[in-house]
Amino acid sequence: MPEALSGNLAQLPLLEILKLLSSEGQTGRLSLSNGASKGEIFLREGNVVHAASGEHISEEAVYSLMGWLQGGFRFVPDVGAPEESVTTPTEQVLLEGARRVQQWGEIKKVIPSTDVVFKLSPVGASGTVNLEAYEWQVVARVNAARTVAQIAQDLGEDEFRVAKVLYRLVSAGLLEVGEKPEAPLRPTINGGFFRRLDGEFTEVMGPLGPVIIDDEIAALGETRESFPRDKVAQLIERVSAEIQDAEKRSRFQGIMLEAIRNL
Amino acid sequence: MEASLAEINGVPGVRGSFICDSRGEMIVSAVATGLDAALDGVGREVTQTMAALEMIGEAKSELDFAYSRTRVVVHDLEKAVLIVLCEPKVDISLLRLTLNVVTTRLKGYRDIQAQLDAREVEKEVLRDDIDDMSWHLLEALGERR
């Protein structure tokens, strides 16, 4: 095991990272970042003892982080946990995590990305459907324009929980996948900007730089060919979160900020 | 410092920015004139919030207050606090990038650090500004840490 393990969740999912660290009996801090969102999981002798992500803490934070499909991670060994919030045995946490990952696989057959929108079904369910209060909160936000990600953000919930509710409501016949309203044409950025970004980022991160950039572009639901100008700062913020060295990160941000101003 | 504030104010949607000491007193401002008294109030509220968070072991280097008509973004400079007033729909990523770059640069300027050193005051929740119940709650949360 190297002194510090780091990489991208698109290449190595969190479940696999935790299995690896647990099987090796590692102690330390696993930091995760996905744009502006951050999370931390602490292990002691291979056991998960504490986790925090946004509003979530303990086991729920681990499950919430397992819902991230993209983002960077870094494990620093021999860092102690500030508290012990996880009481469930690690084996069970990993089993539950694996179950949720599998559920995600099922859900993705209906909701392939968090960019999907839903509308109320004009036909409705064939039988009686009971809704929990939380499920109603999700239904109330369905308007054929809000995406899964936007509904989750609106409710302050993780995307997995919201997607699970939407999946159930689609299966029950209450909702159907809607067509996203045609977005007005937005100014896009040119290839010259991406050549600059690839070059500067590769200098800091090495040959994997462009791969990480592609992951972050996909996470924003965009492509290099038609990347909107109003998302470019968000992309730079997400990409620079992968740079662990604060000095290098700040220098990279300064260069790219200048490039944004010259667009 | 004025040049740095001007750079921050150049981000579309930013209405003004200012730096105050850890008690909320203005050090330098790039906000439309006539608002100084109101800004002192904002500075005081923000620094008290940061001190309270520190007291309960939840210190933050950034805060983001979203109101219906204004967004207030706060960046801790260690010896002072940078406060940015913006429109609610400001490009927050562009603003954060600009703040990171500008504040890193500020930390490298010795003359600016000397100015901030001269104004450095201890961060603390002012007992007179807070009701008894809130104070006891803060103390209890702080002791739990």
mmCIF file of C-alpha atoms in Angstrom:
data_model
loop_
_atom_site.group_PDB
_atom_site.id
_atom_site.type_symbol
_atom_site.label_atom_id
_atom_site.label_comp_id
_atom_site.label_asym_id
_atom_site.label_seq_id
_atom_site.Cartn_x
_atom_site.Cartn_y
_atom_site.Cartn_z
ATOM 1 C CA MET A 1 0.000 0.000 0.000
ATOM 2 C CA PRO A 2 1.548 3.361 -0.995
ATOM 3 C CA GLU A 3 1.872 6.051 1.662
ATOM 4 C CA ALA A 4 -1.193 7.869 0.319
ATOM 5 C CA LEU A 5 -3.675 6.291 -2.089
ATOM 6 C CA SER A 6 -5.564 8.605 -4.434
ATOM 7 C CA GLY A 7 -7.574 8.422 -7.627
ATOM 8 C CA ASN A 8 -10.976 8.871 -9.208
ATOM 9 C CA LEU A 9 -14.199 7.116 -8.182
ATOM 10 C CA ALA A 10 -15.081 6.584 -11.848
ATOM 11 C CA GLN A 11 -12.102 4.223 -12.051
ATOM 12 C CA LEU A 12 -12.307 2.713 -8.540
ATOM 13 C CA PRO A 13 -15.752 2.850 -6.838
ATOM 14 C CA LEU A 14 -15.967 3.589 -3.120
ATOM 15 C CA LEU A 15 -17.180 0.090 -2.267
ATOM 16 C CA GLU A 16 -14.020 -1.402 -3.803
ATOM 17 C CA ILE A 17 -11.793 1.124 -2.020
ATOM 18 C CA LEU A 18 -13.361 0.291 1.354
ATOM 19 C CA LYS A 19 -13.081 -3.457 0.721
ATOM 20 C CA LEU A 20 -9.381 -2.971 -0.085
ATOM 21 C CA LEU A 21 -8.616 -0.782 2.945
ATOM 22 C CA SER A 22 -10.632 -3.040 5.239
ATOM 23 C CA SER A 23 -8.980 -6.242 4.043
ATOM 24 C CA GLU A 24 -5.560 -4.671 4.617
ATOM 25 C CA GLY A 25 -6.498 -3.574 8.149
ATOM 26 C CA GLN A 26 -5.697 0.055 7.345
ATOM 27 C CA THR A 27 -6.004 3.009 9.724
ATOM 28 C CA GLY A 28 -6.454 6.513 8.336
ATOM 29 C CA ARG A 29 -8.679 9.069 6.655
ATOM 30 C CA LEU A 30 -10.344 8.607 3.266
ATOM 31 C CA SER A 31 -11.286 12.023 1.841
ATOM 32 C CA LEU A 32 -13.704 12.267 -1.089
ATOM 33 C CA SER A 33 -14.615 15.252 -3.210
ATOM 34 C CA ASN A 34 -17.182 15.677 -5.937
ATOM 35 C CA GLY A 35 -17.090 19.307 -7.067
ATOM 36 C CA ALA A 36 -17.929 21.413 -4.043
ATOM 37 C CA SER A 37 -19.266 18.383 -2.105
ATOM 38 C CA LYS A 38 -16.897 16.729 0.352
ATOM 39 C CA GLY A 39 -16.945 13.638 2.510
ATOM 40 C CA GLU A 40 -14.663 11.814 4.920
ATOM 41 C CA ILE A 41 -14.497 8.211 6.138
ATOM 42 C CA PHE A 42 -12.162 7.186 8.954
ATOM 43 C CA LEU A 43 -10.894 3.639 9.435
ATOM 44 C CA ARG A 44 -9.148 2.041 12.377
ATOM 45 C CA GLU A 45 -7.442 -1.303 11.815
ATOM 46 C CA GLY A 46 -9.690 -1.950 8.823
ATOM 47 C CA ASN A 47 -12.938 -0.955 10.543
ATOM 48 C CA VAL A 48 -14.998 2.059 9.517
ATOM 49 C CA VAL A 49 -15.356 4.114 12.723
ATOM 50 C CA HIS A 50 -16.579 7.515 11.540
ATOM 51 C CA ALA A 51 -17.999 9.107 8.385
ATOM 52 C CA ALA A 52 -19.372 12.531 7.521
ATOM 53 C CA SER A 53 -20.741 14.006 4.305
ATOM 54 C CA GLY A 54 -22.832 17.189 4.138
ATOM 55 C CA GLU A 55 -25.751 16.732 6.512
ATOM 56 C CA HIS A 56 -25.085 13.018 6.890
ATOM 57 C CA ILE A 57 -22.990 11.430 9.598
ATOM 58 C CA SER A 58 -22.140 7.803 10.535
ATOM 59 C CA GLU A 59 -23.393 4.855 8.414
ATOM 60 C CA GLU A 60 -25.775 7.068 6.400
ATOM 61 C CA ALA A 61 -22.800 9.189 5.313
ATOM 62 C CA VAL A 62 -21.040 6.058 3.978
ATOM 63 C CA TYR A 63 -24.160 4.998 2.045
ATOM 64 C CA SER A 64 -24.634 8.531 0.727
ATOM 65 C CA LEU A 65 -21.012 8.635 -0.475
ATOM 66 C CA MET A 66 -21.479 5.267 -2.204
ATOM 67 C CA GLY A 67 -24.048 7.013 -4.404
ATOM 68 C CA TRP A 68 -21.285 9.171 -5.922
ATOM 69 C CA LEU A 69 -20.394 7.910 -9.361
ATOM 70 C CA GLN A 70 -17.677 10.489 -9.958
ATOM 71 C CA GLY A 71 -15.216 12.448 -7.883
ATOM 72 C CA GLY A 72 -11.769 12.140 -6.402
ATOM 73 C CA PHE A 73 -10.562 10.222 -3.372
ATOM 74 C CA ARG A 74 -7.434 10.252 -1.253
ATOM 75 C CA PHE A 75 -6.526 7.955 1.609
ATOM 76 C CA VAL A 76 -3.998 9.228 4.125
ATOM 77 C CA PRO A 77 -2.849 6.507 6.563
ATOM 78 C CA ASP A 78 -2.448 6.889 10.316
ATOM 79 C CA VAL A 79 -4.930 9.738 10.766
ATOM 80 C CA GLY A 80 -7.148 9.251 13.816
ATOM 81 C CA ALA A 81 -10.938 9.757 13.734
ATOM 82 C CA PRO A 82 -12.249 12.870 15.535
ATOM 83 C CA GLU A 83 -15.153 10.777 16.884
ATOM 84 C CA GLU A 84 -16.678 7.305 16.596
ATOM 85 C CA SER A 85 -20.078 7.637 14.964
ATOM 86 C CA VAL A 86 -20.274 4.280 13.161
ATOM 87 C CA THR A 87 -21.399 1.450 15.419
ATOM 88 C CA THR A 88 -22.424 -1.103 12.780
ATOM 89 C CA PRO A 89 -19.735 -3.748 12.090
ATOM 90 C CA THR A 90 -17.819 -2.840 8.916
ATOM 91 C CA GLU A 91 -18.738 -6.119 7.240
ATOM 92 C CA GLN A 92 -22.429 -5.196 7.554
ATOM 93 C CA VAL A 93 -21.806 -1.647 6.323
ATOM 94 C CA LEU A 94 -20.096 -3.053 3.233
ATOM 95 C CA LEU A 95 -22.906 -5.562 2.667
ATOM 96 C CA GLU A 96 -25.543 -2.837 2.920
ATOM 97 C CA GLY A 97 -23.408 -0.645 0.641
ATOM 98 C CA ALA A 98 -23.175 -3.469 -1.907
ATOM 99 C CA ARG A 99 -26.969 -3.921 -1.728
ATOM 100 C CA ARG A 100 -27.496 -0.231 -2.438
ATOM 101 C CA VAL A 101 -24.997 -0.240 -5.285
ATOM 102 C CA GLN A 102 -26.907 -3.181 -6.770
ATOM 103 C CA GLN A 103 -30.177 -1.264 -6.296
ATOM 104 C CA TRP A 104 -28.604 1.659 -8.137
ATOM 105 C CA GLY A 105 -27.983 -0.741 -11.018
ATOM 106 C CA GLU A 106 -31.713 -1.571 -11.142
ATOM 107 C CA ILE A 107 -32.773 2.044 -10.758
ATOM 108 C CA LYS A 108 -30.478 3.084 -13.594
ATOM 109 C CA LYS A 109 -32.505 1.013 -16.028
ATOM 110 C CA VAL A 110 -35.270 3.617 -15.499
ATOM 111 C CA ILE A 111 -33.162 6.597 -14.414
ATOM 112 C CA PRO A 112 -29.946 6.417 -16.432
ATOM 113 C CA SER A 113 -28.671 9.734 -15.100
ATOM 114 C CA THR A 114 -29.619 12.294 -12.475
ATOM 115 C CA ASP A 115 -30.397 14.642 -15.364
ATOM 116 C CA VAL A 116 -33.711 12.859 -16.129
ATOM 117 C CA VAL A 117 -37.048 14.678 -15.580
ATOM 118 C CA PHE A 118 -40.432 13.156 -14.681
ATOM 119 C CA LYS A 119 -44.082 14.024 -15.164
ATOM 120 C CA LEU A 120 -47.325 12.754 -13.652
ATOM 121 C CA SER A 121 -48.757 9.822 -15.555
ATOM 122 C CA PRO A 122 -52.096 10.707 -17.220
ATOM 123 C CA VAL A 123 -53.208 7.084 -16.788
ATOM 124 C CA GLY A 124 -52.272 6.568 -13.138
ATOM 125 C CA ALA A 125 -51.825 3.430 -11.101
ATOM 126 C CA SER A 126 -54.051 0.414 -11.620
ATOM 127 C CA GLY A 127 -54.420 -0.194 -7.878
ATOM 128 C CA THR A 128 -54.152 1.691 -4.586
ATOM 129 C CA VAL A 129 -50.774 3.275 -3.903
ATOM 130 C CA ASN A 130 -49.879 4.512 -0.432
ATOM 131 C CA LEU A 131 -47.348 7.305 -0.186
ATOM 132 C CA GLU A 132 -45.121 8.173 2.753
ATOM 133 C CA ALA A 133 -44.830 11.869 3.621
ATOM 134 C CA TYR A 134 -41.329 11.948 2.167
ATOM 135 C CA GLU A 135 -42.499 10.369 -1.089
ATOM 136 C CA TRP A 136 -45.177 13.035 -1.392
ATOM 137 C CA GLN A 137 -42.506 15.729 -1.010
ATOM 138 C CA VAL A 138 -40.771 14.198 -4.025
ATOM 139 C CA VAL A 139 -44.027 13.989 -6.040
ATOM 140 C CA ALA A 140 -44.795 17.637 -5.236
ATOM 141 C CA ARG A 141 -41.538 18.637 -6.925
ATOM 142 C CA VAL A 142 -42.089 16.657 -10.113
ATOM 143 C CA ASN A 143 -42.983 19.125 -12.867
ATOM 144 C CA ALA A 144 -41.458 17.772 -16.107
ATOM 145 C CA ALA A 145 -38.648 20.305 -15.732
ATOM 146 C CA ARG A 146 -36.844 19.549 -12.447
ATOM 147 C CA THR A 147 -34.172 16.878 -12.768
ATOM 148 C CA VAL A 148 -33.503 14.155 -10.211
ATOM 149 C CA ALA A 149 -30.411 16.084 -9.109
ATOM 150 C CA GLN A 150 -32.431 19.289 -8.696
ATOM 151 C CA ILE A 151 -35.155 17.553 -6.662
ATOM 152 C CA ALA A 152 -32.494 16.002 -4.400
ATOM 153 C CA GLN A 153 -30.835 19.383 -3.959
ATOM 154 C CA ASP A 154 -34.182 21.033 -3.249
ATOM 155 C CA LEU A 155 -34.960 18.473 -0.522
ATOM 156 C CA GLY A 156 -31.412 18.446 0.859
ATOM 157 C CA GLU A 157 -31.289 14.690 0.260
ATOM 158 C CA ASP A 158 -28.843 12.380 -1.466
ATOM 159 C CA GLU A 159 -29.613 11.462 -5.071
ATOM 160 C CA PHE A 160 -29.870 7.752 -4.311
ATOM 161 C CA ARG A 161 -32.804 8.183 -1.902
ATOM 162 C CA VAL A 162 -34.684 10.459 -4.309
ATOM 163 C CA ALA A 163 -33.977 8.184 -7.281
ATOM 164 C CA LYS A 164 -35.264 5.206 -5.302
ATOM 165 C CA VAL A 165 -38.568 6.994 -4.596
ATOM 166 C CA LEU A 166 -38.935 8.053 -8.244
ATOM 167 C CA TYR A 167 -38.176 4.508 -9.376
ATOM 168 C CA ARG A 168 -40.920 3.149 -7.094
ATOM 169 C CA LEU A 169 -43.427 5.751 -8.319
ATOM 170 C CA VAL A 170 -42.627 4.970 -11.963
ATOM 171 C CA SER A 171 -42.992 1.246 -11.254
ATOM 172 C CA ALA A 172 -46.353 1.957 -9.554
ATOM 173 C CA GLY A 173 -47.544 3.828 -12.651
ATOM 174 C CA LEU A 174 -47.853 7.244 -10.982
ATOM 175 C CA LEU A 175 -44.993 8.899 -12.837
ATOM 176 C CA GLU A 176 -43.400 8.573 -16.222
ATOM 177 C CA VAL A 177 -40.149 9.823 -17.660
ATOM 178 C CA GLY A 178 -40.683 13.217 -19.268
ATOM 179 C CA GLU A 179 -38.892 14.976 -22.048
ATOM 180 C CA LYS A 180 -36.572 17.622 -20.802
ATOM 181 C CA PRO A 181 -37.733 21.030 -22.058
ATOM 182 C CA GLU A 182 -35.619 22.291 -24.912
ATOM 183 C CA ALA A 183 -33.021 24.546 -23.357
ATOM 184 C CA PRO A 184 -32.419 27.864 -25.067
ATOM 185 C CA LEU A 185 -29.173 27.932 -27.035
ATOM 186 C CA ARG A 186 -26.369 28.900 -24.682
ATOM 187 C CA PRO A 187 -22.938 30.173 -25.634
ATOM 188 C CA THR A 188 -20.396 27.350 -25.639
ATOM 189 C CA ILE A 189 -16.651 27.380 -25.205
ATOM 190 C CA ASN A 190 -14.160 26.576 -27.944
ATOM 191 C CA GLY A 191 -11.570 23.845 -28.314
ATOM 192 C CA GLY A 192 -8.732 26.276 -27.567
ATOM 193 C CA PHE A 193 -9.906 26.548 -23.973
ATOM 194 C CA PHE A 194 -9.917 22.761 -23.531
ATOM 195 C CA ARG A 195 -6.431 22.474 -25.067
ATOM 196 C CA ARG A 196 -5.238 24.975 -22.446
ATOM 197 C CA LEU A 197 -7.106 23.171 -19.652
ATOM 198 C CA ASP A 198 -5.743 19.757 -20.722
ATOM 199 C CA GLY A 199 -2.209 21.148 -20.885
ATOM 200 C CA GLU A 200 -2.242 22.915 -17.518
ATOM 201 C CA PHE A 201 -4.013 20.066 -15.714
ATOM 202 C CA THR A 202 -1.739 17.392 -17.202
ATOM 203 C CA GLU A 203 1.241 19.385 -15.959
ATOM 204 C CA VAL A 204 -0.097 19.094 -12.394
ATOM 205 C CA MET A 205 -1.749 15.652 -12.444
ATOM 206 C CA GLY A 206 0.202 13.761 -15.103
ATOM 207 C CA PRO A 207 -1.188 11.815 -18.093
ATOM 208 C CA LEU A 208 -4.485 10.986 -16.309
ATOM 209 C CA GLY A 209 -5.379 14.705 -16.378
ATOM 210 C CA PRO A 210 -7.590 14.661 -19.505
ATOM 211 C CA VAL A 211 -9.370 11.504 -18.256
ATOM 212 C CA ILE A 212 -10.299 13.252 -15.001
ATOM 213 C CA ILE A 213 -11.477 16.302 -16.990
ATOM 214 C CA ASP A 214 -13.682 14.046 -19.162
ATOM 215 C CA ASP A 215 -15.168 12.449 -16.007
ATOM 216 C CA GLU A 216 -16.017 15.857 -14.583
ATOM 217 C CA ILE A 217 -17.526 17.053 -17.886
ATOM 218 C CA ALA A 218 -19.714 13.928 -17.956
ATOM 219 C CA ALA A 219 -20.669 14.462 -14.293
ATOM 220 C CA LEU A 220 -21.982 17.887 -15.302
ATOM 221 C CA GLY A 221 -24.043 16.210 -18.045
ATOM 222 C CA GLU A 222 -22.107 17.935 -20.845
ATOM 223 C CA THR A 223 -19.668 17.169 -23.634
ATOM 224 C CA ARG A 224 -16.486 18.882 -24.791
ATOM 225 C CA GLU A 225 -18.117 19.610 -28.159
ATOM 226 C CA SER A 226 -20.908 21.758 -26.741
ATOM 227 C CA PHE A 227 -19.803 22.758 -23.268
ATOM 228 C CA PRO A 228 -21.801 25.798 -22.063
ATOM 229 C CA ARG A 229 -19.818 28.830 -21.079
ATOM 230 C CA ASP A 230 -21.870 29.400 -17.922
ATOM 231 C CA LYS A 231 -20.667 26.080 -16.494
ATOM 232 C CA VAL A 232 -16.974 26.609 -17.143
ATOM 233 C CA ALA A 233 -16.153 27.977 -13.663
ATOM 234 C CA GLN A 234 -17.985 25.007 -12.126
ATOM 235 C CA LEU A 235 -15.869 22.645 -14.237
ATOM 236 C CA ILE A 236 -12.626 24.337 -13.177
ATOM 237 C CA GLU A 237 -13.718 24.199 -9.533
ATOM 238 C CA ARG A 238 -14.495 20.467 -9.779
ATOM 239 C CA VAL A 239 -11.293 19.676 -11.643
ATOM 240 C CA SER A 240 -9.088 21.697 -9.294
ATOM 241 C CA ALA A 241 -10.611 19.919 -6.261
ATOM 242 C CA GLU A 242 -8.627 16.879 -7.482
ATOM 243 C CA ILE A 243 -5.329 18.703 -6.838
ATOM 244 C CA GLN A 244 -4.254 17.875 -3.295
ATOM 245 C CA ASP A 245 -1.330 20.319 -3.051
ATOM 246 C CA ALA A 246 -2.838 23.693 -2.008
ATOM 247 C CA GLU A 247 -0.092 25.745 -3.654
ATOM 248 C CA LYS A 248 -0.356 23.910 -6.981
ATOM 249 C CA ARG A 249 -4.165 24.116 -6.812
ATOM 250 C CA SER A 250 -4.127 27.861 -6.268
ATOM 251 C CA ARG A 251 -1.636 28.385 -9.111
ATOM 252 C CA PHE A 252 -3.768 26.252 -11.458
ATOM 253 C CA GLN A 253 -6.908 28.158 -10.451
ATOM 254 C CA GLY A 254 -5.156 31.494 -11.107
ATOM 255 C CA ILE A 255 -4.126 30.429 -14.620
ATOM 256 C CA MET A 256 -7.571 29.078 -15.476
ATOM 257 C CA LEU A 257 -9.332 32.109 -13.999
ATOM 258 C CA GLU A 258 -7.335 34.261 -16.405
ATOM 259 C CA ALA A 259 -8.322 31.911 -19.260
ATOM 260 C CA ILE A 260 -12.015 32.236 -18.269
ATOM 261 C CA ARG A 261 -11.739 36.016 -18.305
ATOM 262 C CA ASN A 262 -10.291 35.864 -21.824
ATOM 263 C CA LEU A 263 -13.068 33.652 -23.205
ATOM 264 C CA MET B 1 -6.210 45.421 -0.482
ATOM 265 C CA GLU B 2 -8.387 47.831 -2.473
ATOM 266 C CA ALA B 3 -7.134 46.293 -5.734
ATOM 267 C CA SER B 4 -8.038 42.813 -4.484
ATOM 268 C CA LEU B 5 -11.537 43.941 -3.561
ATOM 269 C CA ALA B 6 -11.892 45.575 -6.993
ATOM 270 C CA GLU B 7 -10.941 42.231 -8.593
ATOM 271 C CA ILE B 8 -13.614 40.443 -6.558
ATOM 272 C CA ASN B 9 -16.154 43.119 -7.449
ATOM 273 C CA GLY B 10 -15.368 42.401 -11.118
ATOM 274 C CA VAL B 11 -17.135 39.028 -10.883
ATOM 275 C CA PRO B 12 -20.574 39.466 -12.516
ATOM 276 C CA GLY B 13 -23.286 39.610 -9.856
ATOM 277 C CA VAL B 14 -21.025 40.872 -7.051
ATOM 278 C CA ARG B 15 -22.394 44.078 -5.526
ATOM 279 C CA GLY B 16 -19.501 44.884 -3.219
ATOM 280 C CA SER B 17 -16.971 43.460 -0.807
ATOM 281 C CA PHE B 18 -15.233 44.479 2.390
ATOM 282 C CA ILE B 19 -12.752 43.228 4.949
ATOM 283 C CA CYS B 20 -13.362 43.522 8.663
ATOM 284 C CA ASP B 21 -11.447 42.445 11.758
ATOM 285 C CA SER B 22 -12.450 39.498 13.923
ATOM 286 C CA ARG B 23 -14.879 41.683 15.878
ATOM 287 C CA GLY B 24 -16.626 42.884 12.700
ATOM 288 C CA GLU B 25 -15.113 46.366 12.503
ATOM 289 C CA MET B 26 -14.430 47.566 8.972
ATOM 290 C CA ILE B 27 -10.815 47.638 7.781
ATOM 291 C CA VAL B 28 -11.361 48.372 4.104
ATOM 292 C CA SER B 29 -14.473 48.536 1.952
ATOM 293 C CA ALA B 30 -15.377 48.508 -1.729
ATOM 294 C CA VAL B 31 -19.107 48.910 -1.312
ATOM 295 C CA ALA B 32 -21.267 51.832 -2.421
ATOM 296 C CA THR B 33 -20.905 54.731 0.020
ATOM 297 C CA GLY B 34 -23.580 55.414 2.610
ATOM 298 C CA LEU B 35 -23.868 51.781 3.675
ATOM 299 C CA ASP B 36 -21.000 51.778 6.211
ATOM 300 C CA ALA B 37 -23.235 51.610 9.293
ATOM 301 C CA ALA B 38 -25.246 48.714 7.826
ATOM 302 C CA LEU B 39 -22.030 46.908 6.854
ATOM 303 C CA ASP B 40 -20.696 47.158 10.417
ATOM 304 C CA GLY B 41 -23.829 45.288 11.467
ATOM 305 C CA VAL B 42 -23.257 42.612 8.817
ATOM 306 C CA GLY B 43 -19.589 42.297 9.818
ATOM 307 C CA ARG B 44 -20.499 41.921 13.472
ATOM 308 C CA GLU B 45 -23.156 39.257 12.795
ATOM 309 C CA VAL B 46 -20.829 37.283 10.540
ATOM 310 C CA THR B 47 -17.821 37.351 12.874
ATOM 311 C CA GLN B 48 -19.985 36.420 15.852
ATOM 312 C CA THR B 49 -21.375 33.469 13.894
ATOM 313 C CA MET B 50 -17.841 32.342 13.010
ATOM 314 C CA ALA B 51 -16.701 32.690 16.636
ATOM 315 C CA ALA B 52 -19.744 30.712 17.844
ATOM 316 C CA LEU B 53 -19.008 27.922 15.347
ATOM 317 C CA GLU B 54 -15.388 27.852 16.518
ATOM 318 C CA MET B 55 -16.537 27.703 20.154
ATOM 319 C CA ILE B 56 -18.524 24.522 19.496
ATOM 320 C CA GLY B 57 -15.692 22.937 17.497
ATOM 321 C CA GLU B 58 -17.257 23.505 14.070
ATOM 322 C CA ALA B 59 -14.924 26.231 12.760
ATOM 323 C CA LYS B 60 -15.501 27.055 9.077
ATOM 324 C CA SER B 61 -13.208 28.875 6.665
ATOM 325 C CA GLU B 62 -16.134 29.735 4.381
ATOM 326 C CA LEU B 63 -19.772 30.615 4.991
ATOM 327 C CA ASP B 64 -22.537 31.239 2.473
ATOM 328 C CA PHE B 65 -25.751 32.985 3.570
ATOM 329 C CA ALA B 66 -28.493 32.822 0.934
ATOM 330 C CA TYR B 67 -31.325 35.330 1.323
ATOM 331 C CA SER B 68 -34.128 36.026 -1.139
ATOM 332 C CA ARG B 69 -32.521 39.191 -2.515
ATOM 333 C CA THR B 70 -28.888 38.917 -1.474
ATOM 334 C CA ARG B 71 -26.239 36.280 -1.032
ATOM 335 C CA VAL B 72 -23.467 36.919 1.506
ATOM 336 C CA VAL B 73 -20.285 34.904 1.003
ATOM 337 C CA VAL B 74 -17.713 34.952 3.800
ATOM 338 C CA HIS B 75 -14.065 33.915 3.526
ATOM 339 C CA ASP B 76 -11.889 33.641 6.630
ATOM 340 C CA LEU B 77 -8.506 35.384 6.271
ATOM 341 C CA GLU B 78 -7.367 34.065 9.688
ATOM 342 C CA LYS B 79 -6.636 37.539 11.078
ATOM 343 C CA ALA B 80 -9.641 39.142 9.393
ATOM 344 C CA VAL B 81 -12.754 38.249 7.440
ATOM 345 C CA LEU B 82 -13.598 38.979 3.805
ATOM 346 C CA ILE B 83 -17.294 39.514 3.148
ATOM 347 C CA VAL B 84 -18.812 39.606 -0.357
ATOM 348 C CA LEU B 85 -22.334 40.844 -1.084
ATOM 349 C CA CYS B 86 -23.828 39.418 -4.272
ATOM 350 C CA GLU B 87 -26.961 38.850 -6.257
ATOM 351 C CA PRO B 88 -28.634 35.520 -5.414
ATOM 352 C CA LYS B 89 -27.839 34.097 -8.870
ATOM 353 C CA VAL B 90 -24.127 34.956 -8.853
ATOM 354 C CA ASP B 91 -21.894 32.302 -10.495
ATOM 355 C CA ILE B 92 -20.790 30.929 -7.135
ATOM 356 C CA SER B 93 -18.068 28.729 -8.674
ATOM 357 C CA LEU B 94 -16.508 31.711 -10.440
ATOM 358 C CA LEU B 95 -16.704 33.715 -7.211
ATOM 359 C CA ARG B 96 -15.104 30.929 -5.138
ATOM 360 C CA LEU B 97 -12.302 30.527 -7.688
ATOM 361 C CA THR B 98 -11.675 34.277 -7.612
ATOM 362 C CA LEU B 99 -11.712 34.336 -3.796
ATOM 363 C CA ASN B 100 -9.234 31.442 -3.591
ATOM 364 C CA VAL B 101 -6.845 33.127 -6.000
ATOM 365 C CA VAL B 102 -7.160 36.598 -4.449
ATOM 366 C CA THR B 103 -6.871 35.473 -0.816
ATOM 367 C CA THR B 104 -3.858 33.237 -1.571
ATOM 368 C CA ARG B 105 -2.214 36.271 -3.147
ATOM 369 C CA LEU B 106 -3.148 38.470 -0.146
ATOM 370 C CA LYS B 107 -1.475 36.003 2.217
ATOM 371 C CA GLY B 108 1.770 36.455 0.274
ATOM 372 C CA TYR B 109 1.870 40.261 0.634
ATOM 373 C CA ARG B 110 3.855 41.196 3.731
ATOM 374 C CA ASP B 111 2.586 44.783 3.912
ATOM 375 C CA ILE B 112 -1.032 43.599 3.845
ATOM 376 C CA GLN B 113 -0.324 40.945 6.477
ATOM 377 C CA ALA B 114 1.296 43.660 8.628
ATOM 378 C CA GLN B 115 -1.875 45.764 8.290
ATOM 379 C CA LEU B 116 -3.992 42.783 9.323
ATOM 380 C CA ASP B 117 -1.595 41.961 12.202
ATOM 381 C CA ALA B 118 -2.059 45.497 13.497
ATOM 382 C CA ARG B 119 -5.841 44.990 13.537
ATOM 383 C CA GLU B 120 -5.820 41.431 14.860
ATOM 384 C CA VAL B 121 -8.182 40.876 17.767
ATOM 385 C CA GLU B 122 -9.101 37.638 19.451
ATOM 386 C CA LYS B 123 -12.049 35.793 17.940
ATOM 387 C CA GLU B 124 -14.650 35.328 20.651
ATOM 388 C CA VAL B 125 -18.388 35.335 21.128
ATOM 389 C CA LEU B 126 -19.231 38.555 22.940
ATOM 390 C CA ARG B 127 -21.185 37.598 26.056
ATOM 391 C CA ASP B 128 -23.162 40.869 26.094
ATOM 392 C CA ASP B 129 -24.487 40.246 22.577
ATOM 393 C CA ILE B 130 -26.210 37.004 23.338
ATOM 394 C CA ASP B 131 -29.148 35.922 25.522
ATOM 395 C CA ASP B 132 -28.612 33.559 28.466
ATOM 396 C CA MET B 133 -30.193 30.484 26.891
ATOM 397 C CA SER B 134 -28.145 30.750 23.685
ATOM 398 C CA TRP B 135 -24.983 31.315 25.711
ATOM 399 C CA HIS B 136 -25.581 28.209 27.871
ATOM 400 C CA LEU B 137 -26.359 26.184 24.755
ATOM 401 C CA LEU B 138 -23.095 27.281 23.126
ATOM 402 C CA GLU B 139 -21.147 26.494 26.301
ATOM 403 C CA ALA B 140 -22.732 23.047 26.531
ATOM 404 C CA LEU B 141 -21.998 22.275 22.869
ATOM 405 C CA GLY B 142 -18.429 23.511 23.323
ATOM 406 C CA GLU B 143 -17.893 21.289 26.385
ATOM 407 C CA ARG B 144 -19.187 18.228 24.515
ATOM 408 C CA ARG B 145 -16.277 18.585 22.075
#
